[in-house]
Coordinates of C-alpha atoms in Angstrom, one line a residue:
Chain G
M97 CA 59.1 191.1 56.0
K98 CA 59.1 192.8 59.4
T99 CA 62.0 194.8 60.9
Y100 CA 64.3 192.8 62.9
L101 CA 66.2 194.2 65.9
E102 CA 69.4 193.7 64.0
C103 CA 68.2 196.2 61.3
I104 CA 68.2 199.1 63.9
P105 CA 72.1 199.6 64.1
C106 CA 72.1 199.1 60.3
F107 CA 69.7 202.1 59.7
L108 CA 72.4 204.3 61.4
K109 CA 75.1 202.6 59.3
Q110 CA 73.2 203.4 56.1
A111 CA 72.6 206.9 57.2
L112 CA 76.3 207.4 57.9
F113 CA 77.1 206.0 54.5
A114 CA 74.5 208.1 52.6
A115 CA 75.4 211.3 54.4
G116 CA 79.1 210.7 53.9
A117 CA 78.4 210.3 50.1
A118 CA 76.5 213.6 50.2
T119 CA 78.8 215.7 52.3
T120 CA 82.2 215.9 53.9
D121 CA 81.0 218.1 56.7
D122 CA 81.1 216.0 59.8
R123 CA 78.7 218.3 61.7
R124 CA 76.0 217.7 58.9
I125 CA 76.7 214.0 59.1
K126 CA 76.3 214.0 62.9
E127 CA 73.0 216.0 62.4
V128 CA 71.7 213.2 60.1
L129 CA 72.7 210.5 62.6
D130 CA 71.0 212.4 65.4
G131 CA 67.8 212.7 63.3
V132 CA 67.8 209.0 62.5
A133 CA 68.5 208.2 66.2
R134 CA 65.4 210.3 67.1
L135 CA 63.3 208.2 64.7
I136 CA 64.3 204.9 66.3
P137 CA 61.9 204.9 69.3
D138 CA 59.0 205.3 66.8
I139 CA 59.9 202.4 64.5
S140 CA 57.1 199.9 64.1
M141 CA 58.8 196.5 64.1
E142 CA 55.9 195.3 62.1
S143 CA 56.7 197.5 59.1
S144 CA 59.3 196.4 56.5
P145 CA 63.0 197.8 56.8
P146 CA 62.6 199.8 53.6
E147 CA 59.9 201.9 55.2
M148 CA 62.4 203.1 57.8
A149 CA 65.0 203.4 55.1
T150 CA 62.7 205.8 53.2
R151 CA 62.7 208.1 56.2
V152 CA 66.4 207.8 56.6
Y153 CA 67.1 208.9 53.0
A154 CA 64.6 211.7 53.2
L155 CA 66.5 213.0 56.2
V156 CA 69.8 212.7 54.4
K157 CA 68.4 214.7 51.5
K158 CA 66.8 217.3 53.7
I159 CA 69.8 217.9 56.0
T160 CA 72.6 217.8 53.4
G161 CA 70.5 219.4 50.6
V162 CA 71.8 216.8 48.2
Q163 CA 69.0 215.0 46.3
D164 CA 71.1 212.2 44.8
P165 CA 74.2 211.4 46.9
F166 CA 74.9 208.3 44.8
A167 CA 74.6 210.0 41.4
Q168 CA 78.2 209.5 40.5
L169 CA 78.4 206.0 41.9
K170 CA 75.4 205.1 39.9
K171 CA 76.8 206.4 36.7
E172 CA 80.1 204.4 37.3
S173 CA 78.1 201.2 38.1
I174 CA 76.2 201.5 34.8
E175 CA 79.3 202.2 32.8
N176 CA 81.1 199.2 34.5
A177 CA 78.1 197.0 33.8
L178 CA 77.7 198.2 30.1
S179 CA 81.4 197.3 29.6
R180 CA 80.4 193.7 30.5
Y181 CA 77.3 193.6 28.3
T182 CA 78.9 191.9 25.2
N183 CA 80.4 189.2 27.3
L184 CA 77.2 188.6 29.2
K185 CA 75.3 188.2 26.0
R186 CA 77.9 185.8 24.6
A187 CA 77.7 183.7 27.8
V188 CA 73.9 183.4 27.3
E189 CA 74.1 182.5 23.7
E190 CA 76.7 179.9 24.3
A191 CA 74.9 178.4 27.3
E192 CA 73.2 175.0 27.1
D193 CA 70.1 176.6 28.7
P194 CA 70.2 180.3 27.8
L195 CA 67.2 181.2 30.0
E196 CA 68.8 179.7 33.1
A197 CA 72.1 181.4 32.3
A198 CA 70.3 184.8 31.9
V199 CA 68.5 184.3 35.2
R200 CA 71.8 183.5 36.9
I201 CA 73.3 186.7 35.4
A202 CA 70.4 188.8 36.6
I203 CA 70.8 187.4 40.1
V204 CA 74.6 188.1 40.3
G205 CA 73.9 191.6 39.0
N206 CA 72.1 192.2 42.2
L207 CA 75.5 192.3 44.0
I208 CA 75.8 196.0 42.9
D209 CA 74.1 197.4 46.1
F210 CA 75.4 200.2 48.1
G211 CA 72.5 199.9 50.5
A212 CA 73.7 196.5 51.6
S213 CA 77.4 197.0 51.7
T214 CA 79.9 199.4 50.4
E215 CA 82.2 196.7 49.1
F216 CA 81.5 194.0 46.7
D217 CA 83.5 191.9 44.3
L218 CA 81.6 191.6 41.1
D219 CA 84.4 189.9 39.3
A220 CA 84.6 187.2 41.9
A221 CA 80.8 186.7 41.9
M222 CA 80.8 186.5 38.0
E223 CA 83.4 183.6 38.2
E224 CA 80.9 181.4 40.0
V225 CA 77.8 182.6 38.3
F226 CA 77.1 179.4 36.4
D227 CA 78.5 176.9 38.9
K228 CA 77.1 178.0 42.2
R229 CA 74.1 176.1 43.4
L230 CA 71.0 178.3 44.0
A231 CA 70.2 178.3 47.7
I232 CA 66.5 178.5 46.9
D233 CA 65.9 177.1 43.4
H234 CA 62.4 177.5 42.0
F235 CA 63.7 177.7 38.4
A236 CA 61.4 174.9 37.1
S237 CA 58.3 176.9 38.1
F238 CA 59.8 180.1 36.9
R239 CA 60.3 178.6 33.4
E240 CA 56.8 177.2 33.4
T241 CA 55.2 180.5 34.4
L242 CA 57.2 182.4 31.9
A243 CA 56.3 180.1 29.1
K244 CA 52.6 180.8 29.7
A245 CA 53.0 184.5 30.3
R246 CA 52.1 187.2 27.9
S247 CA 53.2 190.2 30.0
V248 CA 56.0 190.5 32.5
V249 CA 56.4 193.2 35.2
Y250 CA 60.1 193.4 36.1
L251 CA 60.8 195.3 39.4
G252 CA 64.3 196.7 39.1
D253 CA 66.6 197.3 42.0
N254 CA 70.1 198.9 41.5
A255 CA 71.6 201.1 38.9
G256 CA 74.2 198.9 37.0
E257 CA 72.2 195.7 37.8
T258 CA 69.9 197.2 35.2
V259 CA 72.3 196.1 32.4
F260 CA 72.2 192.5 33.9
D261 CA 68.4 192.8 33.9
R262 CA 68.4 193.9 30.2
V263 CA 70.2 190.6 29.4
L264 CA 67.4 188.6 31.0
I265 CA 64.7 190.7 29.5
E266 CA 66.2 190.2 26.0
T267 CA 66.4 186.4 26.6
M268 CA 62.8 186.1 27.8
E269 CA 61.4 187.9 24.7
K270 CA 58.1 188.9 26.4
E271 CA 56.3 192.2 26.6
T272 CA 57.9 193.7 29.6
T273 CA 57.3 196.6 31.9
Y274 CA 60.5 197.6 33.8
V275 CA 59.7 199.4 37.1
V276 CA 62.1 201.9 38.5
R277 CA 62.1 204.0 41.7
D278 CA 60.2 207.2 41.5
I279 CA 63.0 209.3 43.0
P280 CA 66.7 208.7 43.7
V281 CA 67.1 206.5 46.9
I282 CA 70.4 204.9 47.6
N283 CA 71.7 203.6 44.3
D284 CA 68.4 202.3 43.2
A285 CA 67.6 202.6 39.5
T286 CA 65.5 205.6 38.4
D287 CA 64.0 206.3 34.9
E288 CA 67.3 208.0 33.9
D289 CA 69.4 205.1 35.1
A290 CA 67.2 202.6 33.2
R291 CA 67.5 204.5 30.0
R292 CA 71.2 204.9 30.4
S293 CA 71.4 201.1 30.7
G294 CA 69.6 200.6 27.3
L295 CA 66.4 199.3 28.9
D296 CA 64.1 201.7 27.0
A297 CA 64.8 199.7 23.9
V298 CA 63.6 196.4 25.3
A299 CA 60.9 197.4 27.8
R300 CA 58.4 200.0 28.8
I301 CA 59.9 201.9 31.8
L302 CA 57.5 202.7 34.6
P303 CA 58.3 204.6 37.9
S304 CA 56.6 202.8 40.7
G305 CA 55.3 206.1 42.4
C306 CA 56.9 204.9 45.7
Y307 CA 59.7 206.7 47.5
A308 CA 61.1 203.6 49.2
P309 CA 64.2 201.5 48.3
G310 CA 61.6 198.7 47.8
T311 CA 58.0 198.4 46.6
I312 CA 55.5 199.4 49.2
L313 CA 52.2 198.7 47.4
S314 CA 50.2 201.3 49.4
G315 CA 52.6 204.0 48.3
C316 CA 52.6 203.1 44.6
S317 CA 50.8 204.8 41.7
E318 CA 47.6 203.7 40.1
D319 CA 49.5 203.0 36.8
F320 CA 52.0 200.8 38.6
L321 CA 49.3 198.9 40.6
R322 CA 47.3 198.2 37.3
A323 CA 50.4 196.8 35.6
Y324 CA 51.3 194.7 38.8
E325 CA 47.8 193.3 39.1
E326 CA 47.5 192.4 35.4
A327 CA 51.0 190.9 35.0
D328 CA 51.2 187.1 34.3
L329 CA 54.7 187.1 35.8
I330 CA 56.3 189.5 38.2
I331 CA 60.1 189.4 38.6
S332 CA 61.2 191.1 41.8
K333 CA 64.9 191.9 42.0
G334 CA 66.9 192.4 45.2
Q335 CA 66.5 192.7 49.0
G336 CA 64.5 195.9 49.2
N337 CA 61.7 194.5 46.9
F338 CA 61.8 191.2 48.7
E339 CA 61.5 192.8 52.1
T340 CA 58.4 194.8 51.0
L341 CA 56.7 192.1 48.9
S342 CA 57.6 188.8 50.8
E343 CA 54.0 188.3 52.0
E344 CA 52.5 188.8 48.5
T345 CA 51.1 185.8 46.8
G346 CA 50.9 186.8 43.1
P347 CA 52.8 185.2 40.2
L348 CA 55.9 186.6 41.8
F349 CA 59.5 185.4 41.7
F350 CA 62.2 186.9 43.8
L351 CA 65.7 187.0 42.3
L352 CA 68.4 188.2 44.6
K353 CA 71.9 187.8 46.1
V354 CA 71.7 187.5 49.9
K355 CA 73.8 190.4 51.3
C356 CA 72.7 190.9 54.8
P357 CA 72.6 188.6 57.8
V358 CA 69.0 189.3 58.6
I359 CA 67.7 188.3 55.2
A360 CA 70.1 185.3 55.3
K361 CA 68.4 184.2 58.5
H362 CA 64.9 184.9 57.2
L363 CA 65.4 182.9 54.1
G364 CA 67.5 180.2 55.7
A365 CA 70.4 180.9 53.2
E366 CA 74.0 181.8 53.6
L367 CA 75.4 185.3 53.0
G368 CA 76.4 185.5 49.3
A369 CA 73.7 182.9 48.3
M370 CA 71.8 183.2 45.0
V371 CA 68.1 182.9 45.3
L372 CA 65.3 182.3 42.9
K373 CA 62.1 182.1 45.0
N374 CA 58.6 181.6 43.9
A375 CA 56.3 183.6 46.3
R376 CA 53.8 180.8 46.1
L377 CA 56.1 178.0 47.2
H378 CA 57.6 177.4 50.6
G379 CA 61.2 178.4 50.8
G380 CA 61.2 181.0 53.6
T381 CA 62.4 178.5 56.2
P382 CA 65.9 176.9 56.5
N383 CA 66.5 174.0 54.1
S384 CA 63.1 174.3 52.4
G385 CA 64.8 175.8 49.4
R386 CA 66.9 172.7 49.0
K387 CA 63.9 170.6 48.4
G388 CA 63.3 172.5 45.2
D389 CA 60.0 173.0 43.4
G390 CA 58.3 169.8 44.5
V391 CA 57.5 171.1 48.0
Chain Z
M221 CA 90.9 209.3 71.4
K222 CA 87.8 211.1 70.4
T223 CA 84.6 209.5 69.2
Y224 CA 84.4 209.0 65.5
L225 CA 81.1 209.1 63.4
E226 CA 81.6 205.4 62.7
C227 CA 81.4 204.7 66.5
I228 CA 77.7 205.8 66.5
P229 CA 76.1 202.8 64.7
C230 CA 78.5 200.6 66.7
F231 CA 77.1 201.9 70.1
L232 CA 73.7 200.5 68.9
K233 CA 75.3 197.2 67.8
Q234 CA 77.0 196.8 71.2
A235 CA 73.7 197.6 72.9
L236 CA 72.0 195.0 70.9
F237 CA 74.6 192.4 71.7
A238 CA 74.7 193.2 75.4
A239 CA 70.9 193.4 75.8
G240 CA 70.7 190.1 73.8
A241 CA 73.0 188.5 76.2
A242 CA 70.9 189.7 79.2
T243 CA 67.5 188.8 77.9
T244 CA 65.6 187.0 75.2
D245 CA 62.6 189.4 75.5
D246 CA 62.6 191.4 72.2
R247 CA 60.5 194.2 73.7
R248 CA 63.1 194.8 76.4
I249 CA 65.9 194.7 73.8
K250 CA 64.0 197.3 71.7
E251 CA 63.6 199.4 74.9
V252 CA 67.4 199.4 75.4
L253 CA 67.9 200.3 71.7
D254 CA 65.4 203.2 72.0
G255 CA 67.2 204.4 75.2
V256 CA 70.6 204.4 73.5
A257 CA 69.2 206.1 70.4
R258 CA 67.8 208.8 72.7
L259 CA 71.4 209.4 74.0
I260 CA 72.9 209.8 70.5
P261 CA 72.1 213.5 70.0
D262 CA 73.8 214.3 73.3
I263 CA 77.1 212.5 72.5
S264 CA 80.1 214.7 72.7
M265 CA 82.4 213.8 69.8
E266 CA 85.3 215.0 71.9
S267 CA 84.8 212.4 74.6
S268 CA 86.2 208.9 74.1
P269 CA 84.0 206.0 72.8
P270 CA 84.1 204.2 76.3
E271 CA 82.4 207.2 77.9
M272 CA 79.3 206.5 75.8
A273 CA 79.8 202.7 76.1
T274 CA 79.5 203.2 79.9
R275 CA 76.1 204.8 79.5
V276 CA 75.1 202.1 77.0
Y277 CA 75.9 199.3 79.5
A278 CA 74.3 201.1 82.4
L279 CA 71.1 201.3 80.3
V280 CA 71.3 197.5 79.5
K281 CA 71.6 196.8 83.3
K282 CA 68.9 199.1 84.2
I283 CA 66.3 198.0 81.6
T284 CA 67.0 194.2 81.7
G285 CA 67.8 194.1 85.5
V286 CA 70.8 191.9 84.7
Q287 CA 73.9 193.2 86.3
D288 CA 76.4 191.0 84.5
P289 CA 75.1 189.7 81.1
F290 CA 78.4 188.3 80.2
A291 CA 79.0 186.3 83.4
Q292 CA 78.8 182.9 81.8
L293 CA 80.8 184.0 78.7
K294 CA 83.5 185.4 81.0
K295 CA 83.7 182.1 82.9
E296 CA 84.1 180.1 79.8
S297 CA 86.7 182.5 78.4
I298 CA 88.8 182.0 81.6
E299 CA 88.4 178.3 81.5
N300 CA 89.4 178.1 77.9
A301 CA 92.5 180.4 78.6
L302 CA 93.5 178.4 81.7
S303 CA 93.5 175.2 79.6
R304 CA 96.1 176.9 77.4
Y305 CA 98.3 178.1 80.3
T306 CA 100.8 175.2 80.4
N307 CA 101.4 175.5 76.6
L308 CA 101.8 179.2 76.8
K309 CA 104.3 178.9 79.6
R310 CA 106.3 176.3 77.7
A311 CA 106.4 178.5 74.6
V312 CA 107.9 181.3 76.6
E313 CA 110.4 179.1 78.3
E314 CA 111.5 177.6 74.9
A315 CA 111.6 181.0 73.2
E316 CA 114.9 182.5 72.2
D317 CA 113.6 185.8 73.7
P318 CA 111.2 184.9 76.5
L319 CA 110.2 188.5 77.2
E320 CA 109.3 189.2 73.6
A321 CA 107.4 185.8 73.4
A322 CA 105.4 186.8 76.6
V323 CA 104.6 190.2 75.2
R324 CA 103.3 188.7 72.0
I325 CA 101.2 186.1 73.9
A326 CA 99.7 189.0 76.0
I327 CA 98.8 190.9 72.8
V328 CA 97.1 188.0 71.2
G329 CA 95.1 187.3 74.3
N330 CA 93.5 190.7 73.7
L331 CA 91.5 189.1 70.9
I332 CA 89.1 187.7 73.6
D333 CA 86.9 190.8 73.4
F334 CA 83.1 190.6 73.2
G335 CA 82.9 194.4 72.9
A336 CA 84.6 194.5 69.6
S337 CA 83.2 191.4 67.9
T338 CA 81.1 188.4 68.9
E339 CA 83.3 186.1 66.8
F340 CA 87.0 185.6 67.1
D341 CA 89.3 182.8 66.3
L342 CA 91.9 182.4 69.1
D343 CA 93.4 179.3 67.6
A344 CA 94.1 181.0 64.3
A345 CA 95.6 184.0 66.1
M346 CA 97.8 181.8 68.2
E347 CA 99.2 180.1 65.2
E348 CA 100.8 183.3 64.0
V349 CA 101.6 184.8 67.5
F350 CA 105.4 184.4 67.1
D351 CA 105.7 185.1 63.4
K352 CA 103.5 188.1 62.7
R353 CA 105.2 191.4 62.4
L354 CA 104.1 194.0 65.0
A355 CA 102.3 196.8 63.1
I356 CA 103.7 199.2 65.6
D357 CA 106.8 197.8 67.3
H358 CA 108.2 199.8 70.3
F359 CA 109.5 196.6 71.9
A360 CA 113.1 198.0 72.3
S361 CA 111.9 200.9 74.5
F362 CA 109.5 198.6 76.3
R363 CA 112.4 196.3 77.3
E364 CA 114.5 199.2 78.3
T365 CA 111.8 200.8 80.4
L366 CA 111.0 197.5 82.1
A367 CA 114.6 196.8 82.9
K368 CA 114.8 200.1 85.0
A369 CA 111.4 199.7 86.5
R370 CA 110.8 198.7 90.1
S371 CA 107.0 198.7 90.0
V372 CA 104.6 197.9 87.2
V373 CA 100.9 198.9 86.9
Y374 CA 99.2 196.6 84.5
L375 CA 95.7 197.7 83.2
G376 CA 93.8 194.6 82.4
D377 CA 91.1 194.3 79.7
N378 CA 89.1 191.2 79.1
A379 CA 88.3 188.1 81.2
G380 CA 90.3 185.2 79.7
E381 CA 92.9 187.6 78.4
T382 CA 93.8 187.8 82.1
V383 CA 95.5 184.3 81.8
F384 CA 97.7 185.6 79.0
D385 CA 98.5 188.6 81.0
R386 CA 99.6 186.4 83.9
V387 CA 102.1 184.8 81.6
L388 CA 103.7 188.1 80.8
I389 CA 103.6 189.2 84.5
E390 CA 105.3 186.0 85.5
T391 CA 108.0 186.6 82.9
M392 CA 108.6 190.2 83.8
E393 CA 109.3 189.4 87.5
K394 CA 108.4 192.9 88.8
E395 CA 106.3 194.1 91.6
T396 CA 103.0 194.4 89.7
T397 CA 99.6 195.9 90.4
Y398 CA 97.0 194.4 88.1
V399 CA 94.1 196.8 87.6
V400 CA 90.6 195.5 87.0
R401 CA 87.2 197.2 86.2
D402 CA 85.3 198.3 89.3
I403 CA 82.0 196.7 88.1
P404 CA 81.1 194.3 85.3
V405 CA 81.1 195.9 82.0
I406 CA 81.0 193.9 78.7
N407 CA 83.4 191.0 79.3
D408 CA 86.0 193.1 81.0
A409 CA 87.8 191.5 83.8
T410 CA 86.7 192.3 87.4
D411 CA 88.4 191.4 90.7
E412 CA 86.7 188.0 90.7
D413 CA 87.8 187.3 87.1
A414 CA 91.4 188.2 87.9
R415 CA 91.4 185.8 90.9
R416 CA 89.8 183.0 88.9
S417 CA 92.7 183.5 86.4
G418 CA 95.3 183.1 89.2
L419 CA 96.5 186.7 89.0
D420 CA 96.2 187.1 92.8
A421 CA 99.2 184.9 93.2
V422 CA 101.5 187.1 91.1
A423 CA 100.1 190.6 91.5
R424 CA 98.2 192.9 93.7
I425 CA 94.7 193.2 92.2
L426 CA 93.3 196.8 92.3
P427 CA 89.9 197.9 90.9
S428 CA 90.2 201.1 89.0
G429 CA 87.2 202.8 90.6
C430 CA 85.9 203.6 87.1
Y431 CA 82.7 202.1 85.5
A432 CA 83.8 202.4 82.0
P433 CA 85.1 199.7 79.6
G434 CA 88.4 201.6 79.7
T435 CA 90.3 203.9 82.0
I436 CA 88.8 207.3 82.4
L437 CA 91.3 209.0 84.8
S438 CA 88.7 211.5 86.2
G439 CA 86.5 208.6 87.2
C440 CA 89.1 206.5 88.9
S441 CA 89.8 206.1 92.6
E442 CA 92.5 207.8 94.7
D443 CA 94.1 204.4 95.2
F444 CA 94.3 203.8 91.5
L445 CA 95.5 207.3 90.7
R446 CA 98.4 207.0 93.3
A447 CA 99.5 203.7 91.8
Y448 CA 99.2 205.0 88.3
E449 CA 101.3 208.2 89.1
E450 CA 104.0 206.3 90.9
A451 CA 104.5 203.5 88.4
D452 CA 107.7 203.2 86.5
L453 CA 106.0 201.3 83.8
I454 CA 102.3 201.2 82.9
I455 CA 101.1 198.4 80.6
S456 CA 97.7 199.3 79.1
K457 CA 95.9 196.3 77.5
G458 CA 93.3 196.6 74.7
Q459 CA 91.3 199.0 72.8
G460 CA 89.1 200.5 75.6
N461 CA 92.2 201.5 77.7
F462 CA 93.8 202.8 74.5
E463 CA 90.9 204.9 73.6
T464 CA 90.7 206.5 77.0
L465 CA 94.4 207.0 77.6
S466 CA 95.8 207.6 74.1
E467 CA 96.6 211.3 74.9
E468 CA 98.6 210.4 78.1
T469 CA 102.3 210.8 78.2
G470 CA 103.4 208.7 81.1
P471 CA 105.7 205.6 80.9
L472 CA 102.9 203.9 79.2
F473 CA 102.8 201.1 76.7
F474 CA 99.7 200.0 74.8
L475 CA 99.5 196.3 74.0
L476 CA 96.5 195.4 71.8
K477 CA 95.0 193.6 68.9
V478 CA 93.4 196.0 66.4
K479 CA 89.7 194.8 66.2
C480 CA 87.8 197.8 65.0
P481 CA 88.1 199.8 61.7
V482 CA 88.1 203.1 63.7
I483 CA 91.1 202.2 65.8
A484 CA 92.8 200.7 62.7
K485 CA 92.4 204.1 60.9
H486 CA 93.5 206.0 64.0
L487 CA 96.6 203.9 64.4
G488 CA 97.4 203.5 60.7
A489 CA 97.3 199.7 61.2
E490 CA 95.3 196.9 59.6
L491 CA 92.4 195.0 61.3
G492 CA 93.9 192.1 63.1
A493 CA 97.3 193.9 63.6
M494 CA 99.3 193.4 66.8
V495 CA 100.4 196.7 68.4
L496 CA 103.0 197.5 71.0
K497 CA 103.0 201.3 71.3
N498 CA 105.0 203.6 73.5
A499 CA 102.8 206.5 74.4
R500 CA 105.8 208.8 74.2
L501 CA 106.8 207.8 70.7
H502 CA 105.1 208.7 67.5
G503 CA 103.1 205.9 66.1
G504 CA 99.6 207.1 66.0
T505 CA 99.8 208.1 62.4
P506 CA 100.0 205.8 59.3
N507 CA 103.3 204.1 58.7
S508 CA 105.0 205.8 61.7
G509 CA 105.0 202.5 63.5
R510 CA 107.0 200.9 60.7
K511 CA 109.9 203.3 61.5
G512 CA 110.3 201.5 64.9
D513 CA 111.8 203.0 68.0
G514 CA 114.2 205.4 66.4
V515 CA 111.6 207.9 65.4

């Protein structure tokens, strides 16, 4: 997905939030904003938003000297999610269609995203998790692809969401590689966050090699690319992975909550929508998702 | 009021909105955003936000060649407001306290502000106009100052809101100078907009001399400054005038709807709050407005 004009003010908003998480020194924060502003004239609108976001967060780290501004928020998100784990498992076990229930849980977990918004209501989202219509619903082909798959590559997104992902991984019962960010960026899950969420017990954890809050294939490690190419099913969680992989055509399914107006417009879905999109099926234009798998 | 860090992403958001109103050429819009981004490192955080906004809108005009991007929106706002005029007048006539009703109507009219947000619901705001508590309520001293005043200077804000102002001016029955922006900036009222709203029948219309979406005294004309200094009562409408005059100590009353989080924080009021603030009374800190005039 390319960068939209609407993304540009948002880069500064994200910089402000990240810098504010790293320091209370207003002069430092202004220095970060100035640095990001100086980058704006050089933005290629053809590159994906996470490419610019990578530079934004590198600047935050460089100027504030804080390598992981969201460390504490990430810990709290994981603890909060772990406290829900037993209930999530029970909901899957009691569901008429456990796989569908686990997919929906994984999508709602994507709400825990400090890159998209600083405020979200997980309790409210959980209440509608099994009732809300998917705005793009390629579940039938997801189930089919999963049934035939031997190995799954699962591209994680945010810390805390990791626990929701674990529920889906446990439900799928496939050999799974869980991919995390190489270094801390926003509240995205790293190796440490994945282990803290208990993912090491159910999957092989693999850093992507990429520094972006997304998956920029040209920046990923050989190890990652091998797993990605060989996977029978790739699950891509969240907006950042979608923004960087939306043009890919592998056995790739995007699971996400729509949290920004630009992605809403791009997908033809409402803010707050739950999306399960097969990369090989149409669904990137308004209403197409409503036609389901048959398109 | 000084510029807050939160204002900086908002300058780009405003630039995007204004440039988008002036042209559909994405390259031009990007050029505007680049120009605004280049200004950011030079922002003095001690100056008020409308000082930067003045530079933003000058850039929009220069790069797009469009001198009044909001001309059509302003016309529509005025027509919409004029269609409400008879009802507004009737509400004032039927009110137990016509002056208070007219003040409340003038405050709600301040919602028509394309600088603060592109979406607002005037009908919803009108429904609560007479019931909602003022978050800062210096009405008693306003009534008192008005009773003793011979001349009133009324600093207008947005086109359309002008019609709501006319209702208050007609209710006050004082010799009134209605101050408009010197040149088009956002959807702020100019001489033409004031006349189209029927204000020339009830007030002397005076351009401020200032190019800002606010009243920067150092940039105003001699004529304006004379009227401002000599007035027994100055009514200042809206956020832009508040941001530029908040440190003033004249017989000045700020009437506004709180539409941005920064002003909400500054005034200790909620988003959407209605404010009537005497510049000479405390009320700029949280809760102080709730103590009313006696502070």
